[in-house]
């Protein structure tokens, strides 16, 4: 077999393997090739870190149970060597990890899928009403302060709901010395709960997660709930807002502590979350999850890694666009795949903010590089200086963006700093050797390719296919290899060589 036939056989094999594996995944998991009608699904993961002391370990962790506004499914745990079970006691559901012996740093994962159900975030199904709350015990000074605050709040309230709001306002910005005294000894939510109990209103302190796509290492916020008209009604203990937003998941509903650890110390809990638009058909079949492709799925990774893979799996599409525009069209760029990294950065920022930031950083870098060239620094020292200056400029632009109210300010750090420094260096040398015209040509070409890659990579269909069917990147590789064999005219060269074609004709 000749080398050319072997090449085309390899390309055909890549296409067949990629499409066949994707078809197998579709049959095995039910994930459709087109996004279609979708529902948002939140993948919420709790990471528990602690130090085991060389003896048996029991970790008891509060897990969500029928949180208002969400339906939960696909509970997963990752805890090598540990046994896991779910227990319910006094209406509180907890997950328990156990092991006969463990020592040193330990990490446990608990992951659940939360699907918004469109309800009003209030508990309508209550097994039994809570009993009369016990009056809390206060110290002498605390009791006097509590009675003063509660008396003023009751004078301006007409229902348990208004009483809860007035108590929350009492601990706001205009609080007095009595409120400061109680806040010195209790958390805001806890003291409000105790005051409500003092007034005979059933209340509890819950922990909630503010769901935000790609968020990592989040700590839960406190929510105060009161029992009114056969359901629990939540309040924000800081703002007094009644009810909670649709993107807030109540994880811990009063009762025992969030986590209890026996046989270890220094327990820490951090939450990560990731939002996916999942087709309704997939939601109906996600419960199966026992096929080979379910095991070999990116969804099995921790959410922190899934968030990174969302971007990494888009890189082949950016490379495909770059190869097409450079080899077939003939656009000149600064660096081979610098435009792909720029496009990847644009995905983390707003497009306009990303363009302004990139052009501004490179322009300022070129001016500073021109000054550094007159100092006769060696190459390594010069590039290192440019890197430090680029980092400083990104930090400065992030601070300015934050002060001006732009949410994309801090994400500018995603720009490939080292690559930008090398780009500034290359453009400076190109300026000296070829002139400003060539710098402008290659710089404009890089932005054009980056924009084209961004437009493809930002499509919902592209994200859906690359994340759910990563094997399709084999087809992308085959297309890149085919374009790598092209030796004809580039599109931008057709006009330049048209005179030769006319003369030969």
Short mmCIF file of C-alpha atoms in Angstrom, two decimals:
data_model
loop_
_atom_site.label_atom_id
_atom_site.label_comp_id
_atom_site.label_asym_id
_atom_site.label_seq_id
_atom_site.Cartn_x
_atom_site.Cartn_y
_atom_site.Cartn_z
CA UNK A 1 0.00 0.00 0.00
CA UNK A 2 1.40 3.39 -1.01
CA UNK A 3 1.92 6.13 1.53
CA UNK A 4 -0.95 8.16 0.05
CA UNK A 5 -3.40 5.26 0.28
CA UNK A 6 -2.25 4.57 3.82
CA UNK A 7 -2.90 8.21 4.68
CA UNK A 8 -6.44 8.17 3.33
CA UNK A 9 -7.09 4.84 5.06
CA UNK A 10 -6.02 6.39 8.36
CA UNK A 11 -8.28 9.39 7.77
CA UNK A 12 -11.21 7.11 6.96
CA UNK A 13 -10.51 5.03 10.07
CA UNK A 14 -10.57 8.12 12.29
CA UNK A 15 -13.90 9.22 10.82
CA UNK A 16 -15.45 5.77 11.18
CA UNK A 17 -14.21 5.27 14.76
CA UNK A 18 -15.32 8.74 15.83
CA UNK A 19 -18.82 8.53 14.36
CA UNK A 20 -19.34 4.89 15.40
CA UNK A 21 -18.32 5.61 19.00
CA UNK A 22 -20.62 8.62 19.08
CA UNK A 23 -23.48 6.47 17.76
CA UNK A 24 -22.72 3.85 20.41
CA UNK A 25 -22.81 6.52 23.12
CA UNK A 26 -26.17 7.74 21.80
CA UNK A 27 -27.63 4.22 21.96
CA UNK A 28 -26.07 3.43 25.34
CA UNK A 29 -26.82 6.66 27.20
CA UNK A 30 -29.67 8.24 25.22
CA UNK A 31 -27.84 11.54 24.79
CA UNK A 32 -29.18 13.04 21.51
CA UNK A 33 -26.93 14.55 18.87
CA UNK A 34 -29.02 17.73 18.77
CA UNK A 35 -29.71 19.68 21.95
CA UNK A 36 -33.44 19.91 21.16
CA UNK A 37 -35.82 20.76 23.99
CA UNK A 38 -33.64 21.20 27.03
CA UNK A 39 -34.00 21.61 30.77
CA UNK A 40 -31.36 23.11 33.04
CA UNK A 41 -29.73 20.62 35.37
CA UNK A 42 -27.38 21.63 38.16
CA UNK A 43 -24.60 19.24 39.11
CA UNK A 44 -23.85 20.10 42.73
CA UNK A 45 -20.89 18.46 44.41
CA UNK A 46 -19.85 18.60 48.06
CA UNK A 47 -16.18 17.95 48.81
CA UNK A 48 -15.33 16.92 52.37
CA UNK A 49 -11.70 17.13 53.50
CA UNK A 50 -10.44 16.04 56.91
CA UNK A 51 -7.53 14.41 58.69
CA UNK A 52 -8.03 10.82 59.90
CA UNK A 53 -6.30 9.84 63.15
CA UNK A 54 -5.46 6.19 62.38
CA UNK A 55 -8.64 4.71 63.84
CA UNK A 56 -12.15 3.97 62.60
CA UNK A 57 -13.88 6.91 60.94
CA UNK A 58 -17.53 7.91 60.75
CA UNK A 59 -18.55 10.94 58.70
CA UNK A 60 -22.18 12.01 58.98
CA UNK A 61 -23.14 14.65 56.42
CA UNK A 62 -26.47 16.34 55.88
CA UNK A 63 -27.77 15.70 52.33
CA UNK A 64 -30.69 17.53 50.72
CA UNK A 65 -34.11 15.92 50.92
CA UNK A 66 -36.89 17.21 48.67
CA UNK A 67 -35.65 20.83 48.59
CA UNK A 68 -38.37 23.24 47.44
CA UNK A 69 -38.08 24.25 43.81
CA UNK A 70 -35.91 21.29 42.76
CA UNK A 71 -36.10 17.61 41.98
CA UNK A 72 -33.03 15.57 42.93
CA UNK A 73 -31.69 12.55 41.06
CA UNK A 74 -28.51 10.57 40.41
CA UNK A 75 -26.86 10.63 43.80
CA UNK A 76 -23.16 9.77 43.44
CA UNK A 77 -20.38 9.34 45.96
CA UNK A 78 -16.65 9.03 45.42
CA UNK A 79 -14.97 7.65 48.52
CA UNK A 80 -12.39 4.90 47.86
CA UNK A 81 -12.33 2.38 50.69
CA UNK A 82 -15.34 3.84 52.51
CA UNK A 83 -18.77 2.37 52.88
CA UNK A 84 -21.67 4.73 52.25
CA UNK A 85 -25.30 4.61 53.30
CA UNK A 86 -28.18 7.05 53.64
CA UNK A 87 -29.99 7.17 56.99
CA UNK A 88 -33.01 9.16 58.15
CA UNK A 89 -33.56 10.20 61.74
CA UNK A 90 -36.21 12.58 63.05
CA UNK A 91 -37.04 13.61 59.48
CA UNK A 92 -33.43 14.56 58.67
CA UNK A 93 -31.63 12.65 55.89
CA UNK A 94 -27.89 12.19 56.30
CA UNK A 95 -25.21 10.39 54.35
CA UNK A 96 -22.75 8.34 56.38
CA UNK A 97 -19.26 7.23 55.31
CA UNK A 98 -17.56 4.58 57.41
CA UNK A 99 -14.19 2.83 57.34
CA UNK A 100 -12.47 0.54 59.81
CA UNK A 101 -9.15 2.37 59.76
CA UNK A 102 -7.80 5.48 58.07
CA UNK A 103 -4.95 7.90 58.65
CA UNK A 104 -3.84 11.15 57.09
CA UNK A 105 -5.62 13.49 54.67
CA UNK A 106 -8.95 12.16 53.40
CA UNK A 107 -11.28 13.46 50.69
CA UNK A 108 -14.90 12.43 50.13
CA UNK A 109 -17.26 13.53 47.37
CA UNK A 110 -21.04 13.67 47.27
CA UNK A 111 -22.69 14.72 44.00
CA UNK A 112 -26.34 15.18 43.12
CA UNK A 113 -28.29 16.40 40.07
CA UNK A 114 -30.82 19.14 40.86
CA UNK A 115 -33.50 19.92 38.26
CA UNK A 116 -35.71 23.01 38.74
CA UNK A 117 -39.35 21.93 38.94
CA UNK A 118 -40.97 25.34 38.57
CA UNK A 119 -42.53 25.39 42.05
CA UNK A 120 -42.66 28.47 44.30
CA UNK A 121 -39.87 27.29 46.63
CA UNK A 122 -42.24 26.60 49.51
CA UNK A 123 -42.82 23.30 51.25
CA UNK A 124 -46.40 22.19 50.60
CA UNK A 125 -45.91 18.62 51.82
CA UNK A 126 -45.38 18.56 55.57
CA UNK A 127 -45.60 15.26 57.43
CA UNK A 128 -46.47 16.98 60.68
CA UNK A 129 -46.41 20.51 62.00
CA UNK A 130 -43.50 21.38 64.28
CA UNK A 131 -44.28 21.54 67.96
CA UNK A 132 -44.37 24.66 70.06
CA UNK A 133 -40.81 26.04 70.05
CA UNK A 134 -39.01 26.00 73.38
CA UNK A 135 -38.19 29.40 74.78
CA UNK A 136 -34.42 29.96 74.48
CA UNK A 137 -32.18 30.58 77.47
CA UNK A 138 -30.46 33.97 77.65
CA UNK A 139 -27.98 35.49 80.05
CA UNK A 140 -29.07 38.48 82.10
CA UNK A 141 -27.91 41.18 79.68
CA UNK A 142 -28.90 39.13 76.64
CA UNK A 143 -32.43 38.62 77.94
CA UNK A 144 -32.91 42.33 78.46
CA UNK A 145 -31.63 43.11 74.95
CA UNK A 146 -33.76 40.35 73.41
CA UNK A 147 -36.92 41.60 75.12
CA UNK A 148 -36.26 45.17 73.96
CA UNK A 149 -35.76 44.14 70.35
CA UNK A 150 -38.69 41.73 70.35
CA UNK A 151 -41.04 44.29 71.95
CA UNK A 152 -40.24 46.92 69.30
CA UNK A 153 -40.64 44.38 66.49
CA UNK A 154 -44.01 43.13 67.79
CA UNK A 155 -45.34 46.68 67.98
CA UNK A 156 -44.79 47.14 64.24
CA UNK A 157 -45.85 43.70 63.03
CA UNK A 158 -49.20 41.97 62.51
CA UNK A 159 -48.22 38.44 61.48
CA UNK A 160 -45.36 35.96 61.84
CA UNK A 161 -44.08 37.05 58.44
CA UNK A 162 -43.98 40.75 59.34
CA UNK A 163 -42.44 39.90 62.72
CA UNK A 164 -39.64 38.02 61.00
CA UNK A 165 -39.00 40.98 58.69
CA UNK A 166 -38.98 43.48 61.56
CA UNK A 167 -36.51 41.36 63.51
CA UNK A 168 -34.24 41.15 60.47
CA UNK A 169 -34.41 44.94 60.00
CA UNK A 170 -33.52 45.37 63.69
CA UNK A 171 -30.12 43.82 62.98
CA UNK A 172 -29.51 45.86 59.82
CA UNK A 173 -27.40 48.97 59.31
CA UNK A 174 -29.42 51.03 61.82
CA UNK A 175 -29.12 48.58 64.70
CA UNK A 176 -28.68 49.78 68.27
CA UNK A 177 -26.59 48.62 71.21
CA UNK A 178 -29.01 45.83 72.12
CA UNK A 179 -28.65 44.30 68.66
CA UNK A 180 -24.85 44.63 68.78
CA UNK A 181 -24.79 42.82 72.12
CA UNK A 182 -26.63 39.80 70.70
CA UNK A 183 -24.56 39.79 67.48
CA UNK A 184 -21.40 39.63 69.56
CA UNK A 185 -22.50 36.20 70.85
CA UNK A 186 -24.60 34.72 68.01
CA UNK A 187 -24.71 34.61 64.21
CA UNK A 188 -27.34 36.86 62.69
CA UNK A 189 -29.55 33.96 61.51
CA UNK A 190 -29.25 32.14 64.83
CA UNK A 191 -30.23 35.13 66.96
CA UNK A 192 -33.23 35.83 64.70
CA UNK A 193 -34.29 32.19 65.06
CA UNK A 194 -33.96 32.40 68.86
CA UNK A 195 -36.01 35.61 68.98
CA UNK A 196 -38.75 34.02 66.88
CA UNK A 197 -38.80 31.05 69.25
CA UNK A 198 -39.04 33.52 72.15
CA UNK A 199 -42.15 34.92 70.46
CA UNK A 200 -43.63 31.42 69.98
CA UNK A 201 -43.06 31.29 66.19
CA UNK A 202 -41.61 27.97 64.88
CA UNK A 203 -38.37 28.80 63.08
CA UNK A 204 -35.17 27.14 61.95
CA UNK A 205 -31.84 28.11 60.39
CA UNK A 206 -31.09 26.47 57.04
CA UNK A 207 -28.10 26.51 54.72
CA UNK A 208 -28.54 27.35 51.05
CA UNK A 209 -26.35 27.32 47.95
CA UNK A 210 -26.45 30.15 45.44
CA UNK A 211 -26.18 28.26 42.16
CA UNK A 212 -23.74 29.77 39.67
CA UNK A 213 -22.30 27.97 36.66
CA UNK A 214 -18.67 26.95 37.11
CA UNK A 215 -18.54 28.07 40.74
CA UNK A 216 -16.01 26.26 42.93
CA UNK A 217 -15.21 26.21 46.65
CA UNK A 218 -18.47 27.90 47.57
CA UNK A 219 -19.65 28.06 51.16
CA UNK A 220 -23.39 27.92 51.92
CA UNK A 221 -25.31 30.97 53.12
CA UNK A 222 -27.74 31.03 56.04
CA UNK A 223 -31.50 31.23 55.53
CA UNK A 224 -34.13 31.70 58.27
CA UNK A 225 -37.35 29.71 57.80
CA UNK A 226 -40.60 30.15 59.72
CA UNK A 227 -43.56 27.76 59.75
CA UNK A 228 -46.70 29.53 58.53
CA UNK A 229 -49.93 28.14 57.00
CA UNK A 230 -48.69 24.54 56.89
CA UNK A 231 -45.43 25.27 55.08
CA UNK A 232 -41.96 26.62 55.73
CA UNK A 233 -41.42 30.15 54.45
CA UNK A 234 -37.76 31.26 53.93
CA UNK A 235 -36.33 34.71 54.63
CA UNK A 236 -32.97 36.23 53.81
CA UNK A 237 -31.54 37.12 57.25
CA UNK A 238 -29.57 40.05 55.79
CA UNK A 239 -31.99 41.77 53.39
CA UNK A 240 -35.30 40.56 54.81
CA UNK A 241 -36.41 39.29 51.40
CA UNK A 242 -39.30 36.85 51.74
CA UNK A 243 -38.81 33.70 49.68
CA UNK A 244 -35.67 32.74 47.79
CA UNK A 245 -34.57 33.09 44.19
CA UNK A 246 -35.00 30.28 41.68
CA UNK A 247 -31.25 29.67 41.60
CA UNK A 248 -30.96 29.01 45.35
CA UNK A 249 -30.87 25.39 46.56
CA UNK A 250 -31.76 24.69 50.19
CA UNK A 251 -29.24 22.03 51.17
CA UNK A 252 -29.48 21.82 54.96
CA UNK A 253 -32.92 22.29 56.55
CA UNK A 254 -32.30 22.98 60.23
CA UNK A 255 -31.91 20.18 62.75
CA UNK A 256 -28.46 18.69 63.33
CA UNK A 257 -25.16 20.16 62.18
CA UNK A 258 -24.09 20.08 58.55
CA UNK A 259 -21.31 17.57 59.23
CA UNK A 260 -20.27 15.41 62.19
CA UNK A 261 -16.87 13.71 62.20
CA UNK A 262 -15.77 10.87 64.47
CA UNK A 263 -12.21 9.55 64.26
CA UNK A 264 -10.82 12.63 62.55
CA UNK A 265 -10.30 16.38 62.83
CA UNK A 266 -10.31 19.61 60.82
CA UNK A 267 -13.35 18.76 58.68
CA UNK A 268 -13.91 21.18 55.79
CA UNK A 269 -16.82 21.24 53.34
CA UNK A 270 -16.75 23.09 50.00
CA UNK A 271 -19.34 23.02 47.23
CA UNK A 272 -18.85 23.13 43.47
CA UNK A 273 -21.54 23.38 40.85
CA UNK A 274 -21.94 23.16 37.11
CA UNK A 275 -24.99 24.00 34.97
CA UNK A 276 -25.90 21.92 31.95
CA UNK A 277 -28.78 22.16 29.52
CA UNK A 278 -29.92 18.55 29.32
CA UNK A 279 -32.59 17.32 26.88
CA UNK A 280 -35.78 16.05 28.45
CA UNK A 281 -35.20 12.68 26.78
CA UNK A 282 -31.84 12.38 28.47
CA UNK A 283 -33.31 13.22 31.86
CA UNK A 284 -35.73 10.32 31.48
CA UNK A 285 -32.88 7.90 30.78
CA UNK A 286 -30.18 9.31 33.07
CA UNK A 287 -31.31 7.08 35.91
CA UNK A 288 -30.08 3.98 34.06
CA UNK A 289 -26.40 4.99 33.93
CA UNK A 290 -25.03 1.44 33.83
CA UNK A 291 -23.71 1.16 30.28
CA UNK A 292 -20.10 1.17 29.19
CA UNK A 293 -20.39 4.68 27.76
CA UNK A 294 -21.85 5.94 31.02
CA UNK A 295 -18.67 4.82 32.77
CA UNK A 296 -16.47 6.37 30.06
CA UNK A 297 -18.24 9.71 30.25
CA UNK A 298 -16.86 13.12 31.18
CA UNK A 299 -19.86 13.42 33.50
CA UNK A 300 -18.20 10.92 35.85
CA UNK A 301 -15.41 13.38 36.66
CA UNK A 302 -15.59 15.79 39.60
CA UNK A 303 -17.37 19.00 38.69
CA UNK A 304 -14.20 21.08 38.98
CA UNK A 305 -12.61 18.96 36.26
CA UNK A 306 -15.78 18.96 34.16
CA UNK A 307 -15.67 22.75 34.07
CA UNK A 308 -12.12 22.65 32.72
CA UNK A 309 -12.98 19.96 30.17
CA UNK A 310 -15.83 22.10 28.85
CA UNK A 311 -13.22 24.50 27.53
CA UNK A 312 -10.52 22.01 26.63
CA UNK A 313 -12.87 19.95 24.45
CA UNK A 314 -13.64 23.08 22.41
CA UNK A 315 -9.97 23.55 21.48
CA UNK A 316 -10.05 21.09 18.53
CA UNK A 317 -12.79 23.16 16.88
CA UNK A 318 -10.67 26.27 17.26
CA UNK A 319 -7.70 24.41 15.77
CA UNK A 320 -9.89 23.31 12.82
CA UNK A 321 -10.92 26.90 12.10
CA UNK A 322 -7.31 28.06 12.36
CA UNK A 323 -6.04 25.40 9.96
CA UNK A 324 -8.79 26.20 7.43
CA UNK A 325 -8.23 29.97 7.51
CA UNK A 326 -4.45 29.66 7.35
CA UNK A 327 -4.04 26.86 4.80
CA UNK A 328 -7.13 27.21 2.60
CA UNK A 329 -7.88 30.94 2.91
CA UNK A 330 -4.32 32.12 3.52
CA UNK A 331 -4.77 34.53 6.44
CA UNK A 332 -1.48 35.34 8.14
CA UNK A 333 -1.44 35.32 11.96
CA UNK A 334 1.01 36.06 14.72
CA UNK A 335 1.95 32.62 15.95
CA UNK A 336 0.41 29.38 14.80
CA UNK A 337 -2.35 28.76 17.32
CA UNK A 338 -2.33 32.00 19.27
CA UNK A 339 -5.80 32.84 17.81
CA UNK A 340 -7.26 29.68 19.40
CA UNK A 341 -6.07 30.77 22.84
CA UNK A 342 -7.48 34.24 22.26
CA UNK A 343 -10.84 32.72 21.27
CA UNK A 344 -10.75 30.55 24.39
CA UNK A 345 -10.18 33.65 26.47
CA UNK A 346 -13.12 35.40 24.75
CA UNK A 347 -15.33 32.53 25.96
CA UNK A 348 -14.47 33.55 29.53
CA UNK A 349 -15.15 37.25 28.97
CA UNK A 350 -17.67 39.21 27.04
CA UNK A 351 -16.53 39.48 23.43
CA UNK A 352 -16.28 43.27 23.35
CA UNK A 353 -14.49 43.41 26.70
CA UNK A 354 -12.12 40.65 25.56
CA UNK A 355 -11.28 42.43 22.30
CA UNK A 356 -10.65 45.75 24.03
CA UNK A 357 -8.51 44.06 26.69
CA UNK A 358 -6.41 42.08 24.22
CA UNK A 359 -5.78 44.99 21.86
CA UNK A 360 -5.03 47.29 24.79
CA UNK A 361 -2.59 44.88 26.44
CA UNK A 362 -0.70 44.14 23.21
CA UNK A 363 -0.56 47.83 22.20
CA UNK A 364 0.80 48.91 25.59
CA UNK A 365 3.17 45.95 25.56
CA UNK A 366 4.58 47.00 22.19
CA UNK A 367 5.21 50.51 23.46
CA UNK A 368 7.00 49.21 26.55
CA UNK A 369 8.90 46.63 24.48
CA UNK A 370 10.16 49.44 22.26
CA UNK A 371 11.57 51.16 25.32
CA UNK A 372 13.14 47.94 26.63
CA UNK A 373 14.90 47.34 23.32
CA UNK A 374 16.83 50.56 23.84
CA UNK A 375 18.13 49.25 27.18
CA UNK A 376 20.04 46.44 25.41
CA UNK A 377 18.67 43.71 27.68
CA UNK A 378 19.32 40.05 26.91
CA UNK A 379 16.45 38.06 25.37
CA UNK A 380 15.50 36.10 28.50
CA UNK A 381 15.52 39.16 30.75
CA UNK A 382 13.58 41.18 28.18
CA UNK A 383 10.81 38.57 27.85
CA UNK A 384 10.64 38.09 31.63
CA UNK A 385 10.22 41.85 32.03
CA UNK A 386 7.42 41.87 29.46
CA UNK A 387 5.68 39.01 31.33
CA UNK A 388 5.77 40.93 34.61
CA UNK A 389 4.46 44.05 32.90
CA UNK A 390 1.64 42.07 31.22
CA UNK A 391 0.62 40.58 34.57
CA UNK A 392 0.61 44.05 36.11
CA UNK A 393 -1.52 45.44 33.25
CA UNK A 394 -4.03 42.60 33.54
CA UNK A 395 -4.32 43.16 37.27
CA UNK A 396 -4.75 46.90 36.76
CA UNK A 397 -7.43 46.39 34.10
CA UNK A 398 -9.21 43.91 36.37
CA UNK A 399 -9.30 46.41 39.23
CA UNK A 400 -10.51 49.18 36.94
CA UNK A 401 -13.17 46.89 35.52
CA UNK A 402 -14.34 45.98 39.01
CA UNK A 403 -14.53 49.62 40.07
CA UNK A 404 -16.50 50.47 36.91
CA UNK A 405 -18.92 47.63 37.55
CA UNK A 406 -17.82 45.23 34.80
CA UNK A 407 -18.30 41.62 35.90
CA UNK A 408 -15.70 40.39 33.43
CA UNK A 409 -12.81 42.21 35.04
CA UNK A 410 -11.20 39.40 36.99
CA UNK A 411 -11.61 36.85 34.19
CA UNK A 412 -9.01 38.71 32.15
CA UNK A 413 -6.42 36.64 33.98
CA UNK A 414 -7.48 33.73 31.78
CA UNK A 415 -5.56 35.26 28.90
CA UNK A 416 -2.42 33.20 28.18
CA UNK A 417 0.06 35.57 29.72
CA UNK A 418 3.19 33.82 28.51
CA UNK A 419 1.85 33.60 24.95
CA UNK A 420 0.90 37.28 24.99
CA UNK A 421 4.41 38.16 26.15
CA UNK A 422 5.90 36.12 23.32
CA UNK A 423 3.45 37.74 20.88
CA UNK A 424 4.58 41.18 21.97
CA UNK A 425 8.19 40.10 21.54
CA UNK A 426 7.54 38.60 18.07
CA UNK A 427 5.60 41.65 16.92
CA UNK A 428 8.36 43.95 18.13
CA UNK A 429 10.97 42.02 16.15
CA UNK A 430 8.63 41.91 13.16
CA UNK A 431 8.14 45.68 13.45
CA UNK A 432 11.89 46.21 13.36
CA UNK A 433 12.46 43.82 10.43
CA UNK A 434 9.33 44.18 8.28
CA UNK A 435 7.70 47.39 9.46
CA UNK A 436 4.40 48.39 11.02
CA UNK A 437 2.39 47.22 7.98
CA UNK A 438 3.30 43.56 8.54
CA UNK A 439 2.59 43.85 12.27
CA UNK A 440 -0.84 45.27 11.50
CA UNK A 441 -1.49 42.52 8.93
CA UNK A 442 -0.60 39.64 11.22
CA UNK A 443 -2.29 41.22 14.24
CA UNK A 444 -5.50 41.79 12.30
CA UNK A 445 -5.29 38.26 10.90
CA UNK A 446 -4.95 36.84 14.42
CA UNK A 447 -8.05 38.69 15.59
CA UNK A 448 -10.05 37.61 12.50
CA UNK A 449 -9.15 33.95 13.08
CA UNK A 450 -9.85 34.29 16.82
CA UNK A 451 -13.29 35.79 16.10
CA UNK A 452 -14.12 33.01 13.64
CA UNK A 453 -13.04 30.37 16.16
CA UNK A 454 -15.02 32.11 18.90
CA UNK A 455 -18.19 32.20 16.79
CA UNK A 456 -17.95 28.43 16.25
CA UNK A 457 -16.85 27.50 19.79
CA UNK A 458 -19.57 29.61 21.43
CA UNK A 459 -22.41 27.84 19.60
CA UNK A 460 -24.62 25.77 21.96
CA UNK A 461 -24.53 22.88 19.47
CA UNK A 462 -20.71 22.90 19.43
CA UNK A 463 -20.54 22.84 23.24
CA UNK A 464 -23.17 20.09 23.37
CA UNK A 465 -21.40 17.83 20.87
CA UNK A 466 -17.86 18.30 22.14
CA UNK A 467 -18.80 17.79 25.80
CA UNK A 468 -21.22 14.89 25.37
CA UNK A 469 -19.49 13.23 22.38
CA UNK A 470 -15.75 13.91 22.79
CA UNK A 471 -14.96 11.08 20.36
CA UNK A 472 -16.17 13.32 17.52
CA UNK A 473 -12.85 15.12 17.87
CA UNK A 474 -11.39 12.17 15.94
CA UNK A 475 -13.42 13.41 12.96
CA UNK A 476 -11.98 16.89 13.55
CA UNK A 477 -8.47 15.38 13.48
CA UNK A 478 -9.28 13.65 10.19
CA UNK A 479 -10.45 16.93 8.63
CA UNK A 480 -7.32 18.72 9.83
CA UNK A 481 -5.14 15.99 8.30
CA UNK A 482 -7.01 16.27 5.00
CA UNK A 483 -6.46 20.02 4.88
CA UNK A 484 -2.82 19.39 5.72
CA UNK A 485 -2.48 17.70 2.31
CA UNK A 486 -3.73 20.73 0.39
CA UNK A 487 -1.07 22.28 -1.85
CA UNK A 488 -3.19 24.43 -4.19
CA UNK A 489 -3.77 28.15 -4.30
CA UNK A 490 -4.96 29.86 -1.15
CA UNK A 491 -8.11 31.92 -1.61
CA UNK A 492 -6.30 35.22 -0.95
CA UNK A 493 -3.81 34.28 -3.67
CA UNK A 494 -6.37 33.75 -6.44
CA UNK A 495 -6.52 37.42 -7.31
CA UNK A 496 -2.74 37.79 -7.17
CA UNK A 497 -2.17 34.89 -9.58
CA UNK A 498 -5.18 35.60 -11.83
CA UNK A 499 -2.90 37.40 -14.32
CA UNK A 500 -0.84 34.22 -14.81
CA UNK A 501 -3.99 32.23 -15.38
CA UNK A 502 -5.26 34.71 -17.97
CA UNK A 503 -1.86 34.76 -19.73
CA UNK A 504 -1.70 30.98 -19.88
CA UNK A 505 -5.28 30.88 -21.20
#
